[in-house]
Tab-separated table of C-alpha atoms and ligand atoms in Angstrom:
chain	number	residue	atom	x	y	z
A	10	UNK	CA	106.208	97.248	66.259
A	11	UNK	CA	106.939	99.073	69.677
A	12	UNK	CA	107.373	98.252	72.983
A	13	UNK	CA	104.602	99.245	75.266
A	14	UNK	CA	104.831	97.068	77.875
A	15	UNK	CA	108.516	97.019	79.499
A	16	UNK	CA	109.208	94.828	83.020
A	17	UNK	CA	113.205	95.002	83.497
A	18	UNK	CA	114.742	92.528	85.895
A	19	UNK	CA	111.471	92.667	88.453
A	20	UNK	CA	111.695	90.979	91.707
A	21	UNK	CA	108.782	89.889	94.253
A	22	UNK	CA	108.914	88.010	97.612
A	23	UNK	CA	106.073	87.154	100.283
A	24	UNK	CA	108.823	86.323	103.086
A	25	UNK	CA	110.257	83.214	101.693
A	26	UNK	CA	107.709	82.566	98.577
A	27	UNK	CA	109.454	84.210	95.503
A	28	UNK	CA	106.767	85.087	93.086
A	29	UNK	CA	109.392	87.143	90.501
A	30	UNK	CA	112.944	86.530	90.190
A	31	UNK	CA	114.556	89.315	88.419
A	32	UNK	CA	111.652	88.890	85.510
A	33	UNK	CA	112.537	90.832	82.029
A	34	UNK	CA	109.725	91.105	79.394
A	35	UNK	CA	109.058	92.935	76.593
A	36	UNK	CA	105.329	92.930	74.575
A	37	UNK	CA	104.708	94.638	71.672
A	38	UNK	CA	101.695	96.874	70.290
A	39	UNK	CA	99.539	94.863	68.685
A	40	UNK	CA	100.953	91.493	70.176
A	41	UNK	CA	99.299	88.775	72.143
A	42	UNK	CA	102.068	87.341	74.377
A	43	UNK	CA	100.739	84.311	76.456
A	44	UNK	CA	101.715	83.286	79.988
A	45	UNK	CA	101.519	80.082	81.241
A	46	UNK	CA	102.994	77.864	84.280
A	47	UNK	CA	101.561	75.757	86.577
A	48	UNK	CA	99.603	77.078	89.766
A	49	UNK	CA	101.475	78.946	92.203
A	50	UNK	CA	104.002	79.684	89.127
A	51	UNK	CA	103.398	83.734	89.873
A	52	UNK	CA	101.128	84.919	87.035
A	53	UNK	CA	98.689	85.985	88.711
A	54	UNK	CA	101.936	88.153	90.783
A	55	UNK	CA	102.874	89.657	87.862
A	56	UNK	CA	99.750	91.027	86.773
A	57	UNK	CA	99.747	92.085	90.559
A	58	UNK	CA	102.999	94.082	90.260
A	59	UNK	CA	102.286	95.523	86.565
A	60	UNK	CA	99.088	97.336	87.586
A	61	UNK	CA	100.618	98.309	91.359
A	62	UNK	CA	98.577	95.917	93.486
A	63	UNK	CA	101.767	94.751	94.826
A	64	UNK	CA	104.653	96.821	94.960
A	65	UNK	CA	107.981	95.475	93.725
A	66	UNK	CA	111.302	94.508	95.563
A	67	UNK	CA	113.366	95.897	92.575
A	68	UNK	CA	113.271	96.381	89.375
A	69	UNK	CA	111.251	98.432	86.752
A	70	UNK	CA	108.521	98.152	84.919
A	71	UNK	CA	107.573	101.213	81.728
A	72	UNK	CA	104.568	101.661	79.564
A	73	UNK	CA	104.964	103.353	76.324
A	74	UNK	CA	108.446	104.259	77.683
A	75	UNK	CA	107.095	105.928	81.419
A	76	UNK	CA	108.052	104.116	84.589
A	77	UNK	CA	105.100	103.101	86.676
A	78	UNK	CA	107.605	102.692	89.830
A	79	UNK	CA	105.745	103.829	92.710
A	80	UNK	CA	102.532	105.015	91.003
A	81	UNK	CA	98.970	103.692	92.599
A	82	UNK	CA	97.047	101.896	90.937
A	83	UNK	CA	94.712	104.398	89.384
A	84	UNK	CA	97.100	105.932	88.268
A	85	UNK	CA	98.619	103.275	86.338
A	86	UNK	CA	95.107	102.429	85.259
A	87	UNK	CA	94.720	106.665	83.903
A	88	UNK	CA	98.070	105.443	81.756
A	89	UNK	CA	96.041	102.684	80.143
A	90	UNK	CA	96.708	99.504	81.864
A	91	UNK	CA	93.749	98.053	82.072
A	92	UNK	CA	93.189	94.072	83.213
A	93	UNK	CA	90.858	91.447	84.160
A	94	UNK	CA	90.899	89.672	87.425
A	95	UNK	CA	91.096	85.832	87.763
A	96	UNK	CA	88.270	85.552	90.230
A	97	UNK	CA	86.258	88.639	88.122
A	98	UNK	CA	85.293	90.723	91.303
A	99	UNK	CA	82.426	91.695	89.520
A	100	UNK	CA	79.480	93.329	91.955
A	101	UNK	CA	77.154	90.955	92.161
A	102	UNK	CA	73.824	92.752	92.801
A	103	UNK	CA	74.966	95.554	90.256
A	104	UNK	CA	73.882	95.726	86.573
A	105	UNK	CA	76.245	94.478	83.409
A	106	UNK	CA	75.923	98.228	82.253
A	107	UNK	CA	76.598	99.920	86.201
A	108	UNK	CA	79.398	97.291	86.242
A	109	UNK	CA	80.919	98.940	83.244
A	110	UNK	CA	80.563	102.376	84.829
A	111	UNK	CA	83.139	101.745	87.600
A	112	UNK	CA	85.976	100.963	85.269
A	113	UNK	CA	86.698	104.171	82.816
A	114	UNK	CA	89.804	105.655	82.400
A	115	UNK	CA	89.155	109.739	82.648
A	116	UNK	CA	85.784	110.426	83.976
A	117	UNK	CA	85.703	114.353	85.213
A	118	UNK	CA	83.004	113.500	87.338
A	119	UNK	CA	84.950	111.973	90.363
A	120	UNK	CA	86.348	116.087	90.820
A	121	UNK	CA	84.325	117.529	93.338
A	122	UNK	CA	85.063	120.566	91.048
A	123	UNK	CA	84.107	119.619	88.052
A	124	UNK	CA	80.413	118.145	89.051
A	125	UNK	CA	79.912	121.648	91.174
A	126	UNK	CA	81.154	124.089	88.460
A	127	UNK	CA	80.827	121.928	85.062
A	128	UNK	CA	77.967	120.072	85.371
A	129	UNK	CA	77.216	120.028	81.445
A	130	UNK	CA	80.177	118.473	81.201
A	131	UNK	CA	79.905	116.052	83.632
A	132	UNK	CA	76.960	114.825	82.296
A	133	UNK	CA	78.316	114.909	78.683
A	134	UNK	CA	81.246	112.688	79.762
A	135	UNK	CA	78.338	110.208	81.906
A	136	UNK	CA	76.627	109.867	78.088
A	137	UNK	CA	79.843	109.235	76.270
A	138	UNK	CA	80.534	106.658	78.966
A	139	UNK	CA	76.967	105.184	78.290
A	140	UNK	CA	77.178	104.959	74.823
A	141	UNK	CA	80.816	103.597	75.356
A	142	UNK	CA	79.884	100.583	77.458
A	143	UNK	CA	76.813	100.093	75.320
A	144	UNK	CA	78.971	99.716	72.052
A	145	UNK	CA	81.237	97.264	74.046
A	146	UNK	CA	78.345	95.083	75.014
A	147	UNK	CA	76.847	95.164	71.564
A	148	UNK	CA	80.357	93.847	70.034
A	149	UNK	CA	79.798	91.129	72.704
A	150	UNK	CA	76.474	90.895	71.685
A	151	UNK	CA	75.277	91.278	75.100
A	152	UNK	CA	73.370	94.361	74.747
A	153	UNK	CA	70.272	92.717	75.697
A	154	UNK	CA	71.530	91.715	79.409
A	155	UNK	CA	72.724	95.230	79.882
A	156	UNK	CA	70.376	96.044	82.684
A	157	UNK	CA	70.488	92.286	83.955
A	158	UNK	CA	71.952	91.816	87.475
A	159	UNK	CA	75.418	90.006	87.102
A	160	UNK	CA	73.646	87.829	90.059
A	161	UNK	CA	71.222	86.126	86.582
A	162	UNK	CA	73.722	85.911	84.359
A	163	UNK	CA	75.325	82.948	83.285
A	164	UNK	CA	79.036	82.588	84.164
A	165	UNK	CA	79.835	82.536	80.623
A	166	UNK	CA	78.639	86.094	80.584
A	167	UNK	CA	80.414	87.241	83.409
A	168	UNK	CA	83.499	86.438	82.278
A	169	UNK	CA	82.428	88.435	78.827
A	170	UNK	CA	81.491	91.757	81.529
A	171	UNK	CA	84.718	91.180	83.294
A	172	UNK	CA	86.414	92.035	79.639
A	173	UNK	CA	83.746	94.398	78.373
A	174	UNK	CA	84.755	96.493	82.059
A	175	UNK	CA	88.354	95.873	80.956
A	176	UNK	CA	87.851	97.415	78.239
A	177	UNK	CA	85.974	100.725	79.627
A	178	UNK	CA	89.754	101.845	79.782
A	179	UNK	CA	90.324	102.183	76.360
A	180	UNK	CA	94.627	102.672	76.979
A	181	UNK	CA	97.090	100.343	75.352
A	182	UNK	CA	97.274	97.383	78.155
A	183	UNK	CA	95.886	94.490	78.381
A	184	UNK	CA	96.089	91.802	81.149
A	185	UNK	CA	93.952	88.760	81.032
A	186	UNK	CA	94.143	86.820	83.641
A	187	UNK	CA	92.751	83.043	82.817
A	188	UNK	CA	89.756	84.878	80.625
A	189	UNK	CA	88.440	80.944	79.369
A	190	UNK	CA	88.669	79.428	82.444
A	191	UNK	CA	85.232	77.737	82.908
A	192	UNK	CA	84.017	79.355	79.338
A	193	UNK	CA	82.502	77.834	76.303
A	194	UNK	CA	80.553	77.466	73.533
A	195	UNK	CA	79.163	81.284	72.020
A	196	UNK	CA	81.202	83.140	74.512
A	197	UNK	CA	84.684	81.097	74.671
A	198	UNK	CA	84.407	81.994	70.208
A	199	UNK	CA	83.622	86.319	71.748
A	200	UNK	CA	86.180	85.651	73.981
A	201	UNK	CA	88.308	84.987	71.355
A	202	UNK	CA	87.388	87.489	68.516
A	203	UNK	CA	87.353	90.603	70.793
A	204	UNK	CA	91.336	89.730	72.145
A	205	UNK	CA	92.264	89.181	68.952
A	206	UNK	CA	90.585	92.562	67.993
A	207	UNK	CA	91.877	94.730	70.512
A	208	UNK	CA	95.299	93.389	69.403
A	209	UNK	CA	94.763	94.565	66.216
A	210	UNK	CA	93.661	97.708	67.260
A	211	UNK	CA	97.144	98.242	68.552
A	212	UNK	CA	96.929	96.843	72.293
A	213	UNK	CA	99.594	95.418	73.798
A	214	UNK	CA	97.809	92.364	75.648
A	215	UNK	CA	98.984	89.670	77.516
A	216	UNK	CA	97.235	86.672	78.662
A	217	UNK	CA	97.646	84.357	81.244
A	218	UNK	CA	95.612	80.875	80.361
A	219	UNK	CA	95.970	77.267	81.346
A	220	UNK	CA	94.082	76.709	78.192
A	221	UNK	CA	96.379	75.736	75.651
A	222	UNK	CA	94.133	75.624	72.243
A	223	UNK	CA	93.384	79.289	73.463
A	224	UNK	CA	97.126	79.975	73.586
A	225	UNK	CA	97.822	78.531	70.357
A	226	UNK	CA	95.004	80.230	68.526
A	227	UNK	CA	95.876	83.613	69.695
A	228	UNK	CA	99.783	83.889	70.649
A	229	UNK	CA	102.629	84.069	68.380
A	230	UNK	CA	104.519	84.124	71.317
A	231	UNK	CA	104.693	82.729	75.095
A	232	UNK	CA	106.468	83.199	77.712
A	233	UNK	CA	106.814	79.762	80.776
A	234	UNK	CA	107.264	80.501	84.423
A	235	UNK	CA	107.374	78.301	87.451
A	236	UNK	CA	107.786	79.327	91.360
A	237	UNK	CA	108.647	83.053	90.166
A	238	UNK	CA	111.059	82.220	86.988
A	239	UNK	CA	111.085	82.718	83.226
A	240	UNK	CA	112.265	79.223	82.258
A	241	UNK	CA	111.236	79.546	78.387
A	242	UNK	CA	110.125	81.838	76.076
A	243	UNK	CA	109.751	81.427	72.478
A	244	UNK	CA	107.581	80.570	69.420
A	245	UNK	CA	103.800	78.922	71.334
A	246	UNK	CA	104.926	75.579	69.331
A	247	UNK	CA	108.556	75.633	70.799
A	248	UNK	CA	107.491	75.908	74.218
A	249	UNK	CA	104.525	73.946	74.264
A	250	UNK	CA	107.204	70.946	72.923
A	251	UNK	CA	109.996	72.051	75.739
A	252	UNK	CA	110.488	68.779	78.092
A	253	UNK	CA	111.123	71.477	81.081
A	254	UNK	CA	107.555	72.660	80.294
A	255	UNK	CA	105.779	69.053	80.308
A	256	UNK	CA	107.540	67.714	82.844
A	257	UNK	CA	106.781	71.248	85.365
A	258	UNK	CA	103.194	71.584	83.772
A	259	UNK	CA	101.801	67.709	83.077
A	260	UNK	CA	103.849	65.990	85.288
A	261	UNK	CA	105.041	63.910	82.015
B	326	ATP	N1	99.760	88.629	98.786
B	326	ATP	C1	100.405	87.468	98.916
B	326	ATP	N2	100.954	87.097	100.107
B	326	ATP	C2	101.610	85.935	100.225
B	326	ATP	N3	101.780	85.043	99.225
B	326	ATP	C3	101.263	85.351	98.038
B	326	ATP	C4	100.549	86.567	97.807
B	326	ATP	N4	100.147	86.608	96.501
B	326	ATP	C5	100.586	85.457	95.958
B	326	ATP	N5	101.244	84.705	96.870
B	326	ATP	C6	101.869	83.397	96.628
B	326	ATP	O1	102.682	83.530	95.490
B	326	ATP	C7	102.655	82.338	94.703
B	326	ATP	C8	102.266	82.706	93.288
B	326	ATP	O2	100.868	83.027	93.269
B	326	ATP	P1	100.114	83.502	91.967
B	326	ATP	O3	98.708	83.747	92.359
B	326	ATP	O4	100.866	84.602	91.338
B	326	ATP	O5	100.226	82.191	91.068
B	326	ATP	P2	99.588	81.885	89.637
B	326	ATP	O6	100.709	81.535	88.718
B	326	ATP	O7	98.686	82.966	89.233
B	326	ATP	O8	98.766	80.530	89.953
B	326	ATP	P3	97.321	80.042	89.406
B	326	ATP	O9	97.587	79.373	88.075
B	326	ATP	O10	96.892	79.039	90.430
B	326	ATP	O11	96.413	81.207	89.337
B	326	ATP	C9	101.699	81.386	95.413
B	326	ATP	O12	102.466	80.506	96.187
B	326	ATP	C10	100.861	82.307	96.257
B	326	ATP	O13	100.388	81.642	97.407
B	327	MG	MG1	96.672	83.122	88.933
């Protein structure tokens, strides 16, 4: 295994709200590290300051060994991070399939340049994309809503498009942020195959999830945080039997 993912010792205040405190963590290719904590915990933060929504205090944070200090957001995104959002910010009145189209890593078409003096190839690279998104949905087995508005889907399906967009940028990242929250039935068991896929395609993912069966099922590993701390980390059955972590997280 190597590290793709690297956060050293990162640091995050809102005036007096900490939402890091000098965080380290480390994930794997091919692992599935989960993050849970109770609301407010800064989750959410983290996946804020790993794909440069928020910039840090201090710190660093690497993937596949380059620092992604001071980089925007698409660039980090061009260097494979790629993530889901907890509140999906999917457009609405869009298709699935135009929803898909926003989210690739390289497209040559967003050069002035390249549309004026390489037109073939800009419409090459719109196909590929096409196809691309197409052969997502059709793992989801949502090919069939692909020219649905998101508006008429249900919100099981939305929550599939927020990871079939994800997954447009086809780098080595992966943040989900609370994918099962509100899902079940057919799409909380696609939910669960396609993670576990993309881990085994050599993604380094991490997932943040209140859901614990989900945690347990997918993580060998987990990381606990509360008001901006690691407070555990560890084996999913060590932490999930921590004291610190019932009392924080059930009150119990
Ligand atoms: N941009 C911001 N400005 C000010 N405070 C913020 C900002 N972003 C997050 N916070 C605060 O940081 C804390 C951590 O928020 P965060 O969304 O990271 O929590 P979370 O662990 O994802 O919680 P949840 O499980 O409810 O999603 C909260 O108190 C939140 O209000
Ligand atoms: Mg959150």
């Amino acid at each position: 295994m190597s590290t793709m993912i690297s956060l050293k010792e990162v640091c995050k205040s809102f005036g007096g709200i900490v939402v890091a405190d000098h965080i380290s963590i480390d994930i794997q290719r091919g692992e599935i590290l989960g993050l849970i904590g109770p609301n407010g915990a800064g989750k959410t933060s983290l996946f804020n300051l790993i794909s440069g929504v928020y910039p840090m205090d201090s710190g660093s944070i690497s993937v596949a060994g380059q620092s992604l200090d001071g980089l925007p957001l698409h660039h980090r995104a061009r260097l494979g991070v790629a993530r889901t959002w907890q509140n999906m910010r999917l457009f609405a009145t869009m298709s699935v399939l135009e929803n898909m189209l926003v989210a690739p890593r390289n497209y040559p078409g967003e050069h002035l340049s390249q549309i004026i003096f390489h037109p073939r190839r800009v419409a090459q690279a719109n196909l590929a994309l096409r196809e691309r998104a197409m052969t997502i949905l059709g793992r989801m087995k949502l090919e069939a809503i692909a020219h649905a508005s998101v508006n008429d889907i249900t919100f099981g399906q939305q929550k599939l498009v927020g990871l079939a967009r994800a997954l447009m940028n086809d780098g080595d990242c992966l943040l989900l942020d609370e994918p099962m929250a509100g899902v079940e039935g057919q799409a909380y068991d696609t939910m669960k195959a396609i993670v576990r896929q993309e881990a085994e395609a050599g993604r380094a993912v991490c997932v943040v999830e209140h859901n614990v069966s989900f945690i347990k099922d997918l993580c060998n590993s987990a990381v606990f945080m509360a008001s901006g701390k690691i407070l555990e980390r560890g084996s999913v059955e060590t932490l999930l039997s921590s004291k610190t972590l019932s009392q924080l997280y059930f009150g119990a």
